[in-house]
Tab-separated table of C-alpha atoms in Angstrom:
chain	number	residue	atom	x	y	z
A	3	MET	CA	7.394	-14.594	25.115
A	4	GLU	CA	11.089	-14.196	26.563
A	5	GLY	CA	12.012	-17.949	25.813
A	6	VAL	CA	10.683	-17.912	22.147
A	7	VAL	CA	12.728	-15.661	21.153
A	8	ARG	CA	15.878	-16.174	23.242
A	9	GLU	CA	15.628	-19.848	21.476
A	10	ARG	CA	15.413	-18.234	18.594
A	11	GLY	CA	18.906	-16.252	18.653
A	12	VAL	CA	17.436	-13.373	18.091
A	13	ALA	CA	16.941	-11.983	21.782
A	14	GLN	CA	17.394	-8.582	21.991
A	15	ARG	CA	17.194	-4.739	23.257
A	16	ALA	CA	13.800	-3.603	22.150
A	17	LYS	CA	14.703	0.301	21.589
A	18	HIS	CA	11.490	0.839	19.513
A	19	ARG	CA	7.958	0.827	20.318
A	20	CYS	CA	4.594	-0.244	19.053
A	21	ARG	CA	2.960	2.781	17.477
A	22	SER	CA	-0.325	1.654	18.496
A	23	CYS	CA	0.093	0.621	22.069
A	24	GLY	CA	3.720	1.630	23.511
A	25	ALA	CA	4.847	-2.085	23.784
A	26	ALA	CA	7.964	-2.646	23.074
A	27	LEU	CA	9.243	-4.893	19.575
A	28	ASP	CA	11.668	-7.635	20.506
A	29	PHE	CA	10.395	-10.269	17.639
A	30	VAL	CA	11.913	-8.823	14.308
A	31	VAL	CA	10.192	-10.915	11.762
A	32	VAL	CA	12.867	-10.336	9.335
A	33	ASP	CA	15.365	-8.048	7.818
A	34	LEU	CA	15.320	-6.663	4.774
A	35	GLY	CA	18.201	-5.349	4.414
A	36	ALA	CA	19.857	-1.630	4.323
A	37	GLN	CA	17.660	-0.213	0.891
A	38	PRO	CA	16.830	3.529	-0.637
A	39	LEU	CA	13.313	4.050	-0.617
A	40	ALA	CA	10.837	3.026	-2.551
A	41	ASN	CA	9.436	5.322	-4.325
A	42	SER	CA	12.878	7.538	-5.147
A	43	TYR	CA	13.442	6.467	-8.729
A	44	LEU	CA	16.751	8.312	-10.447
A	45	SER	CA	17.532	10.715	-12.900
A	46	ALA	CA	21.213	10.542	-14.906
A	47	GLU	CA	22.641	13.138	-13.024
A	48	ASP	CA	21.682	11.020	-9.711
A	49	LEU	CA	23.901	8.267	-10.675
A	50	GLU	CA	26.901	9.919	-9.985
A	51	ARG	CA	26.031	10.294	-6.585
A	52	PRO	CA	26.008	8.014	-3.363
A	53	GLU	CA	22.036	6.920	-2.586
A	54	VAL	CA	21.125	6.417	1.054
A	55	HIS	CA	19.575	3.569	2.057
A	56	TYR	CA	17.876	2.849	5.625
A	57	PRO	CA	17.174	-0.359	7.140
A	58	LEU	CA	14.236	-2.532	6.594
A	59	CYS	CA	13.505	-4.468	9.779
A	60	VAL	CA	9.765	-5.632	10.532
A	61	ARG	CA	8.655	-5.813	14.241
A	62	LEU	CA	5.676	-7.912	15.507
A	63	CYS	CA	4.024	-6.340	18.599
A	64	THR	CA	3.892	-9.664	20.564
A	65	SER	CA	1.192	-6.908	23.143
A	66	CYS	CA	-1.494	-6.082	20.372
A	67	PHE	CA	-0.018	-8.400	17.297
A	68	LEU	CA	0.491	-4.816	14.973
A	69	VAL	CA	3.242	-5.425	12.555
A	70	GLN	CA	5.353	-2.739	11.360
A	71	VAL	CA	8.288	-1.110	10.735
A	72	PRO	CA	10.288	1.384	13.111
A	73	ALA	CA	9.874	4.974	11.469
A	74	VAL	CA	13.707	5.781	10.799
A	75	VAL	CA	12.793	7.845	7.824
A	76	PRO	CA	10.855	11.335	8.535
A	77	ALA	CA	6.915	10.920	7.116
A	78	ASP	CA	7.205	14.231	5.091
A	79	ALA	CA	10.928	12.963	3.388
A	80	ILE	CA	8.626	9.969	1.699
A	81	PHE	CA	5.273	11.937	0.559
A	82	SER	CA	5.841	15.305	-0.247
A	83	ASP	CA	7.717	15.210	-3.433
A	84	TYR	CA	5.362	11.517	-4.401
A	85	ALA	CA	5.725	9.257	-7.964
A	86	TYR	CA	3.125	7.016	-7.427
A	87	PHE	CA	-0.324	8.558	-9.132
A	88	SER	CA	-3.292	6.545	-9.261
A	89	SER	CA	-4.870	7.241	-11.916
A	90	TYR	CA	-2.421	5.507	-14.415
A	91	SER	CA	-4.228	2.002	-13.163
A	92	VAL	CA	-7.000	1.091	-15.636
A	93	SER	CA	-8.133	-1.687	-12.297
A	94	TRP	CA	-7.659	0.867	-9.731
A	95	LEU	CA	-9.697	3.358	-11.662
A	96	ASP	CA	-12.379	0.450	-11.857
A	97	ALA	CA	-12.032	-0.344	-8.343
A	98	ALA	CA	-13.040	2.946	-7.160
A	99	ARG	CA	-16.230	4.013	-9.836
A	100	ARG	CA	-17.485	0.218	-8.234
A	101	TYR	CA	-16.355	1.514	-4.966
A	102	VAL	CA	-17.976	5.269	-5.183
A	103	GLU	CA	-20.995	3.432	-6.216
A	104	MET	CA	-21.559	1.250	-3.553
A	105	ALA	CA	-21.343	4.203	-0.926
A	106	ALA	CA	-23.599	6.809	-2.394
A	107	ALA	CA	-26.248	4.784	-2.511
A	108	ARG	CA	-25.511	2.450	0.517
A	109	PHE	CA	-25.343	5.814	2.769
A	110	ALA	CA	-27.929	8.135	0.942
A	111	LEU	CA	-25.073	10.406	-0.191
A	112	GLY	CA	-26.177	13.353	-3.286
A	113	PRO	CA	-25.732	17.305	-2.838
A	114	GLN	CA	-26.363	18.000	0.601
A	115	SER	CA	-23.808	15.733	1.401
A	116	LEU	CA	-19.707	15.669	1.992
A	117	VAL	CA	-16.948	13.457	0.467
A	118	VAL	CA	-13.778	14.542	2.462
A	119	GLU	CA	-10.971	11.474	1.132
A	120	VAL	CA	-7.603	11.625	3.232
A	121	ALA	CA	-4.810	10.995	0.468
A	122	SER	CA	-6.451	11.311	-2.046
A	123	ASN	CA	-3.668	11.191	-4.571
A	124	ASP	CA	-5.046	12.612	-7.724
A	125	GLY	CA	-8.181	12.833	-7.359
A	126	TYR	CA	-8.627	9.602	-9.210
A	127	LEU	CA	-11.854	8.478	-6.434
A	128	LEU	CA	-13.721	11.826	-5.788
A	129	ARG	CA	-13.901	13.103	-9.078
A	130	TRP	CA	-16.550	10.187	-9.219
A	131	PHE	CA	-18.038	12.280	-6.324
A	132	ARG	CA	-18.713	15.283	-7.686
A	133	ASP	CA	-19.666	13.476	-11.316
A	134	ARG	CA	-22.638	12.239	-9.253
A	135	GLY	CA	-23.735	16.067	-7.888
A	136	VAL	CA	-21.698	14.612	-4.783
A	137	PRO	CA	-19.484	18.487	-2.671
A	138	VAL	CA	-15.839	16.600	-1.515
A	139	LEU	CA	-12.359	17.972	-0.568
A	140	GLY	CA	-9.244	15.566	-0.753
A	141	ILE	CA	-6.442	16.139	1.504
A	142	GLU	CA	-2.924	14.639	-0.065
A	143	PRO	CA	-0.039	15.998	1.434
A	144	ALA	CA	2.365	15.189	-1.221
A	145	ARG	CA	2.357	18.768	-3.087
A	146	ASN	CA	3.068	17.728	-6.257
A	147	VAL	CA	0.294	14.477	-7.144
A	148	ALA	CA	-2.033	17.080	-5.444
A	149	ALA	CA	-2.087	19.809	-8.085
A	150	HIS	CA	-3.016	17.889	-10.402
A	151	ALA	CA	-5.772	16.712	-8.865
A	152	GLU	CA	-6.727	20.308	-8.514
A	153	ALA	CA	-6.201	20.659	-12.094
A	154	ALA	CA	-8.577	18.229	-12.180
A	155	GLY	CA	-10.950	20.630	-11.058
A	156	ILE	CA	-10.737	18.512	-7.438
A	157	PRO	CA	-10.290	20.803	-4.377
A	158	THR	CA	-7.930	19.369	-2.186
A	159	LEU	CA	-6.197	20.850	1.092
A	160	VAL	CA	-1.535	20.163	0.419
A	161	ARG	CA	-1.646	18.817	4.654
A	162	PHE	CA	-1.220	15.625	6.813
A	163	LEU	CA	-4.213	14.676	8.419
A	164	GLY	CA	-3.513	15.178	12.206
A	165	ALA	CA	-5.890	15.556	14.931
A	166	GLU	CA	-5.387	19.439	14.459
A	167	VAL	CA	-6.057	19.733	11.045
A	168	GLY	CA	-9.280	17.708	11.485
A	169	GLN	CA	-10.885	19.932	13.720
A	170	ALA	CA	-9.464	23.140	11.879
A	171	VAL	CA	-10.977	20.961	8.508
A	172	VAL	CA	-14.202	21.055	10.537
A	173	ASP	CA	-14.323	24.535	12.032
A	174	GLY	CA	-13.082	26.436	8.656
A	175	ALA	CA	-9.771	27.148	10.478
A	176	VAL	CA	-8.119	25.924	7.698
A	177	GLN	CA	-6.027	28.200	5.628
A	178	PRO	CA	-7.004	26.683	1.871
A	179	THR	CA	-3.972	26.503	-1.083
A	180	THR	CA	-7.042	27.367	-3.109
A	181	PRO	CA	-10.436	28.916	-4.023
A	182	ALA	CA	-11.839	26.277	-5.059
A	183	VAL	CA	-10.864	24.003	-1.025
A	184	ALA	CA	-12.963	27.427	0.812
A	185	GLY	CA	-17.056	26.144	0.314
A	186	ARG	CA	-15.354	22.986	1.491
A	187	VAL	CA	-14.451	23.592	4.765
A	188	GLY	CA	-15.779	25.408	7.893
A	189	ARG	CA	-18.145	21.491	7.833
A	190	ALA	CA	-18.128	17.751	9.688
A	191	ALA	CA	-18.388	13.990	6.875
A	192	ASP	CA	-21.181	12.279	6.182
A	193	LEU	CA	-18.356	9.451	4.876
A	194	VAL	CA	-14.299	10.165	5.273
A	195	VAL	CA	-12.688	7.890	2.510
A	196	ALA	CA	-9.045	6.380	3.701
A	197	ASN	CA	-8.073	4.329	0.774
A	198	ASN	CA	-4.585	3.422	1.402
A	199	VAL	CA	-3.216	5.047	3.614
A	200	LEU	CA	-3.369	3.523	6.934
A	201	ALA	CA	-0.460	1.867	6.997
A	202	HIS	CA	1.553	5.146	5.754
A	203	VAL	CA	1.199	6.361	8.882
A	204	PRO	CA	3.812	6.644	11.488
A	205	ASP	CA	1.931	8.346	14.514
A	206	LEU	CA	-1.411	6.302	14.552
A	207	ALA	CA	-2.671	7.916	17.216
A	208	ASP	CA	-2.442	11.448	15.164
A	209	PHE	CA	-3.416	9.968	12.200
A	210	THR	CA	-7.189	8.514	14.319
A	211	ALA	CA	-7.488	10.993	16.572
A	212	GLY	CA	-8.052	12.938	12.720
A	213	LEU	CA	-10.154	10.763	11.455
A	214	ARG	CA	-12.324	10.537	13.626
A	215	ALA	CA	-12.250	14.860	14.032
A	216	LEU	CA	-13.704	14.821	10.203
A	217	LEU	CA	-16.572	12.546	11.232
A	218	ALA	CA	-19.991	13.644	11.320
A	219	PRO	CA	-21.859	12.342	14.795
A	220	ARG	CA	-24.216	9.149	11.334
A	221	GLY	CA	-21.008	10.199	9.213
A	222	VAL	CA	-18.489	6.906	8.166
A	223	LEU	CA	-15.440	6.555	7.611
A	224	THR	CA	-13.719	3.398	5.284
A	225	ILE	CA	-10.358	2.626	5.616
A	226	GLU	CA	-8.317	0.236	2.887
A	227	VAL	CA	-6.132	-1.346	4.412
A	228	PRO	CA	-3.660	-4.824	2.708
A	229	HIS	CA	-4.668	-7.075	5.184
A	230	LEU	CA	-1.554	-9.083	6.994
A	231	LEU	CA	-3.654	-12.493	6.371
A	232	ARG	CA	-3.153	-12.550	2.440
A	233	LEU	CA	0.625	-11.125	3.344
A	234	LEU	CA	1.369	-14.467	4.855
A	235	GLU	CA	-0.001	-16.282	3.531
A	236	GLU	CA	1.514	-15.553	0.177
A	237	VAL	CA	5.032	-14.908	1.192
A	238	GLN	CA	4.201	-10.547	0.819
A	239	PHE	CA	7.689	-9.580	2.046
A	240	ASP	CA	7.765	-7.052	-1.618
A	241	THR	CA	4.370	-4.562	-0.568
A	242	ILE	CA	6.658	-3.782	2.650
A	243	TYR	CA	9.079	-0.650	2.799
A	244	HIS	CA	9.425	2.346	4.216
A	245	GLU	CA	6.354	4.364	3.438
A	246	HIS	CA	4.265	1.324	4.815
A	247	PHE	CA	5.019	1.646	8.652
A	248	SER	CA	2.354	-0.649	9.796
A	249	TYR	CA	0.521	-4.324	8.438
A	250	TYR	CA	-2.411	-4.787	9.287
A	251	SER	CA	-5.045	-7.672	10.718
A	252	LEU	CA	-8.835	-6.886	11.845
A	253	HIS	CA	-7.409	-7.938	15.565
A	254	ALA	CA	-4.784	-4.805	15.244
A	255	ALA	CA	-6.944	-2.610	13.376
A	256	SER	CA	-10.274	-2.967	15.907
A	257	ARG	CA	-7.792	-2.243	18.791
A	258	ALA	CA	-5.829	0.712	16.877
A	259	LEU	CA	-8.700	2.770	16.067
A	260	ALA	CA	-10.590	1.735	19.370
A	261	ALA	CA	-7.978	3.241	21.102
A	262	ARG	CA	-8.932	6.392	19.208
A	263	GLY	CA	-12.948	6.251	19.647
A	264	LEU	CA	-13.630	4.435	16.545
A	265	VAL	CA	-15.503	1.176	15.929
A	266	VAL	CA	-15.528	-1.056	12.986
A	267	PHE	CA	-19.050	-2.149	12.320
A	268	ASP	CA	-18.444	-3.721	9.361
A	269	VAL	CA	-16.473	-4.977	6.629
A	270	GLU	CA	-15.287	-6.745	3.013
A	271	GLU	CA	-12.268	-8.857	1.430
A	272	LEU	CA	-10.991	-7.150	-1.422
A	273	PRO	CA	-8.530	-8.325	-4.330
A	274	THR	CA	-7.037	-5.578	-4.585
A	275	HIS	CA	-2.656	-5.916	-3.795
A	276	GLY	CA	-3.057	-8.872	-2.673
A	277	GLY	CA	-6.024	-9.198	-1.259
A	278	SER	CA	-7.490	-5.887	1.205
A	279	LEU	CA	-10.048	-5.124	4.210
A	280	ARG	CA	-12.027	-2.209	3.870
A	281	LEU	CA	-13.275	-1.253	7.489
A	282	PHE	CA	-16.636	0.473	7.648
A	283	CYS	CA	-16.394	2.520	10.871
A	284	ARG	CA	-18.338	5.420	12.716
A	285	ARG	CA	-17.393	7.002	16.251
A	286	ALA	CA	-17.845	5.196	19.382
A	287	ASP	CA	-20.826	7.789	20.520
A	288	ALA	CA	-22.401	7.584	17.126
A	289	PRO	CA	-26.460	7.511	17.889
A	290	ALA	CA	-28.515	4.666	16.944
A	291	ASP	CA	-28.547	4.120	13.287
A	292	PRO	CA	-29.333	1.203	11.630
A	293	ARG	CA	-26.922	1.630	8.383
A	294	LEU	CA	-24.569	1.312	11.787
A	295	GLU	CA	-25.217	-1.493	13.422
A	296	ASP	CA	-22.481	-4.419	13.633
A	297	THR	CA	-22.340	-7.159	11.266
A	298	GLU	CA	-21.261	-10.891	11.609
A	299	ARG	CA	-18.688	-10.532	9.239
A	300	VAL	CA	-16.402	-8.685	11.941
A	301	GLY	CA	-16.638	-11.506	14.161
A	302	ALA	CA	-16.356	-13.847	11.387
A	303	LEU	CA	-13.325	-12.090	10.245
A	304	LEU	CA	-11.859	-12.085	13.537
A	305	GLU	CA	-12.752	-16.381	13.793
A	306	GLN	CA	-10.845	-16.881	11.401
A	307	GLU	CA	-8.062	-14.470	11.487
A	308	ARG	CA	-7.296	-16.886	14.815
A	309	ARG	CA	-7.753	-19.720	12.820
A	310	ALA	CA	-5.225	-18.391	10.874
A	311	GLY	CA	-2.506	-18.238	12.840
A	312	LEU	CA	-2.335	-14.649	13.043
A	313	LEU	CA	-2.298	-14.709	16.788
A	314	ASP	CA	0.240	-17.067	17.109
A	315	PHE	CA	3.938	-16.006	17.297
A	316	GLU	CA	4.752	-19.414	15.364
A	317	THR	CA	3.403	-18.218	12.416
A	318	TYR	CA	5.701	-15.630	11.287
A	319	TRP	CA	9.219	-17.426	12.210
A	320	GLN	CA	7.535	-19.767	9.691
A	321	PHE	CA	7.181	-16.576	6.946
A	322	GLY	CA	10.781	-15.188	7.994
A	323	GLU	CA	12.106	-18.732	6.364
A	324	ARG	CA	9.510	-18.356	3.469
A	325	VAL	CA	10.455	-14.763	2.410
A	326	ARG	CA	14.459	-16.187	2.260
A	327	GLY	CA	13.192	-18.592	0.163
A	328	VAL	CA	10.767	-17.112	-2.160
A	329	LYS	CA	15.248	-14.878	-3.260
A	330	LEU	CA	16.543	-18.092	-3.673
A	331	SER	CA	14.320	-18.770	-6.119
A	332	LEU	CA	14.232	-16.066	-7.792
A	333	LEU	CA	17.602	-15.997	-8.420
A	334	ARG	CA	18.179	-19.158	-9.147
A	335	PHE	CA	15.560	-18.025	-12.474
A	336	LEU	CA	17.608	-15.179	-13.580
A	337	VAL	CA	20.974	-17.003	-12.717
A	338	ASP	CA	19.642	-19.968	-15.099
A	339	ALA	CA	18.417	-17.352	-17.513
A	340	ARG	CA	20.942	-15.830	-18.069
A	341	GLY	CA	23.124	-19.141	-18.258
A	342	ARG	CA	21.259	-19.545	-21.370
A	343	GLY	CA	21.487	-16.394	-22.828
A	344	GLU	CA	18.298	-15.430	-22.831
A	345	THR	CA	17.131	-12.160	-21.705
A	346	VAL	CA	14.460	-11.265	-18.653
A	347	VAL	CA	13.043	-8.136	-18.537
A	348	GLY	CA	10.309	-6.165	-15.940
A	349	TYR	CA	7.394	-4.478	-16.827
A	350	GLY	CA	6.334	-1.710	-13.724
A	351	ALA	CA	8.180	0.005	-11.594
A	352	PRO	CA	6.522	-0.509	-8.073
A	353	ALA	CA	7.385	0.363	-5.038
A	354	LYS	CA	7.010	-3.049	-3.928
A	355	GLY	CA	9.885	-4.155	-6.902
A	356	ASN	CA	11.921	-2.092	-5.754
A	357	THR	CA	11.683	-4.529	-2.497
A	358	LEU	CA	11.762	-7.806	-4.109
A	359	LEU	CA	14.955	-6.136	-6.437
A	360	ASN	CA	16.977	-4.634	-3.662
A	361	TYR	CA	16.097	-7.285	-0.766
A	362	CYS	CA	17.509	-10.311	-3.537
A	363	GLY	CA	20.776	-8.202	-4.582
A	364	VAL	CA	19.322	-7.860	-8.452
A	365	GLY	CA	20.519	-5.481	-10.893
A	366	PRO	CA	21.004	-4.613	-14.899
A	367	ASP	CA	23.084	-7.388	-15.872
A	368	LEU	CA	20.539	-9.739	-14.260
A	369	ILE	CA	17.345	-7.318	-15.363
A	370	GLU	CA	18.628	-5.768	-18.450
A	371	LEU	CA	14.957	-2.806	-17.846
A	372	THR	CA	11.532	-2.445	-17.223
A	373	VAL	CA	8.672	-0.509	-18.554
A	374	ASP	CA	5.601	1.451	-17.075
A	375	LEU	CA	2.963	3.367	-18.065
A	376	SER	CA	3.508	6.028	-16.332
A	377	PRO	CA	5.100	8.859	-18.131
A	378	HIS	CA	6.608	10.236	-14.677
A	379	LYS	CA	8.691	6.548	-14.422
A	380	GLN	CA	9.759	6.249	-17.959
A	381	GLY	CA	13.645	7.364	-18.310
A	382	LYS	CA	14.306	7.835	-14.342
A	383	PHE	CA	16.557	4.673	-12.401
A	384	LEU	CA	14.857	2.124	-10.202
A	385	PRO	CA	16.140	3.098	-6.752
A	386	GLY	CA	18.574	0.627	-5.707
A	387	SER	CA	19.326	-2.062	-9.252
A	388	ARG	CA	19.818	1.273	-11.339
A	389	ILE	CA	17.583	-0.483	-13.602
A	390	PRO	CA	16.366	1.607	-15.791
A	391	VAL	CA	12.328	2.766	-17.187
A	392	PHE	CA	11.356	2.272	-21.126
A	393	ALA	CA	7.604	2.782	-22.211
A	394	PRO	CA	5.957	-0.203	-22.199
A	395	GLU	CA	6.611	0.130	-26.246
A	396	ARG	CA	10.938	-1.027	-25.427
A	397	ILE	CA	9.157	-4.694	-24.903
A	398	ALA	CA	8.632	-4.820	-28.762
A	399	GLU	CA	11.483	-2.930	-30.029
A	400	ARG	CA	13.741	-5.423	-27.467
A	401	ARG	CA	11.416	-8.823	-28.153
A	402	PRO	CA	13.058	-10.383	-24.694
A	403	GLU	CA	12.170	-14.311	-23.834
A	404	TRP	CA	10.917	-13.365	-20.412
A	405	VAL	CA	8.980	-10.720	-19.276
A	406	LEU	CA	9.229	-10.458	-15.008
A	407	VAL	CA	5.746	-8.624	-13.918
A	408	LEU	CA	6.290	-6.461	-10.578
A	409	PRO	CA	3.127	-5.098	-10.238
A	410	TRP	CA	2.706	-9.187	-9.498
A	411	ASN	CA	-1.367	-7.986	-8.290
A	412	LEU	CA	-2.148	-6.502	-11.959
A	413	GLU	CA	-1.089	-9.839	-14.047
A	414	ASP	CA	-4.458	-10.266	-15.304
A	415	GLU	CA	-4.346	-6.609	-16.437
A	416	ILE	CA	-0.742	-6.932	-17.635
A	417	VAL	CA	-1.143	-9.526	-19.895
A	418	ARG	CA	-3.601	-8.421	-21.531
A	419	GLN	CA	-1.924	-5.481	-22.222
A	420	MET	CA	1.274	-7.053	-23.619
A	421	ALA	CA	-0.095	-9.787	-25.317
A	422	ALA	CA	1.665	-9.509	-28.392
A	423	VAL	CA	4.914	-11.167	-25.930
A	424	ARG	CA	3.860	-13.934	-27.077
A	425	GLU	CA	3.897	-13.665	-30.460
A	426	TRP	CA	8.225	-13.860	-31.061
A	427	GLY	CA	7.626	-16.705	-28.168
A	428	GLY	CA	8.057	-14.713	-25.415
A	429	ARG	CA	6.596	-15.898	-21.701
A	430	PHE	CA	5.807	-14.177	-18.662
A	431	VAL	CA	6.333	-14.251	-14.780
A	432	VAL	CA	5.635	-13.000	-11.702
A	433	PRO	CA	8.133	-14.000	-8.081
A	434	ILE	CA	5.207	-13.160	-5.960
A	435	PRO	CA	4.569	-15.962	-4.002
A	436	GLU	CA	6.929	-18.704	-6.245
A	437	VAL	CA	8.638	-17.531	-9.372
A	438	ARG	CA	5.696	-19.275	-11.617
A	439	GLU	CA	5.247	-18.409	-15.335
A	440	VAL	CA	1.831	-17.140	-16.110
């Protein structure tokens, strides 16, 4: 490995350690420069002040193959007050409903069960369980988001999960912030849901220990996480930002979970977030249960990842080159459109869009404005690029020639919502994995 790094000219003294296995992180996959926090949207008053930028450098552990960003920003600085609300995506709500139908049937969940969701956001998923009569508890560190869940009737603990908090929930020792929570602590969970949170965890050992602590002996843990294979194949580098500390293959995830007493017994590939994995996990000491038996899908996907090169260093070098190619093609498109006198506006204000725009050095001179359904982002400005965010109706008022779809994973949903754009000859374009007209 040292020879490969030295030959590529990026050898350096490793000062960071892998959060899964502790090995030195001396392999740089791609350096996206210094960027602001992707969800730190700006008010008009903020425009008069400087923004803090942090290094965003992606590294590969050459021991366990976990791709990761060193934790240069404390987690509580990112998640204690959060701008993302899951309930504003129609497709995401539908995915949550279908998940609940599957889990309730497969694991026989009912009024006698307890479902705990970690990083439960505004309660968008747990409400489907609640409506089926299944007791629920959310654990959510962002106080502003948890307040929306509580208002919707979802009992929520405002905590970061770790081993101590997980055990306290099971022991009934945690102090609930509202009376509604009190009846949801003091027992282990039959189902623990951890959707799109494992990537957000800087202290992987403590978090996974918390997951295990929450889980009943025959309980099931499901984890949804963007699949590293899709990120690499489709050049989804815009999903890399400071709050996404790690990027998982099944190889890396299985190893990290096994180190903390959890076994992946089944896996599904999902279309969400550009391609995700749903891992079904049991405790390593779980008693025999036909619902928890290993499936052939785990071994098959591990072999697929190996064949795709996820255990080969060259794959990661090539990814870095492709990222730089996307930057050049997007800038070429925007500059050419500006030269023709055409207007480009954005649709969406997702965190991934902020990584893309800041890495490419794009501002209001090339993208005049963007729009978003979330009222929490309207009237704000994108961090770094400082592009203003409006309600979707602004596009009809402006009648641009081009609409750049920043949340490209919701391309179909957005094009349907904004079909009127075509009435004045407007066109849609997506930037990932290459600039492409829809």
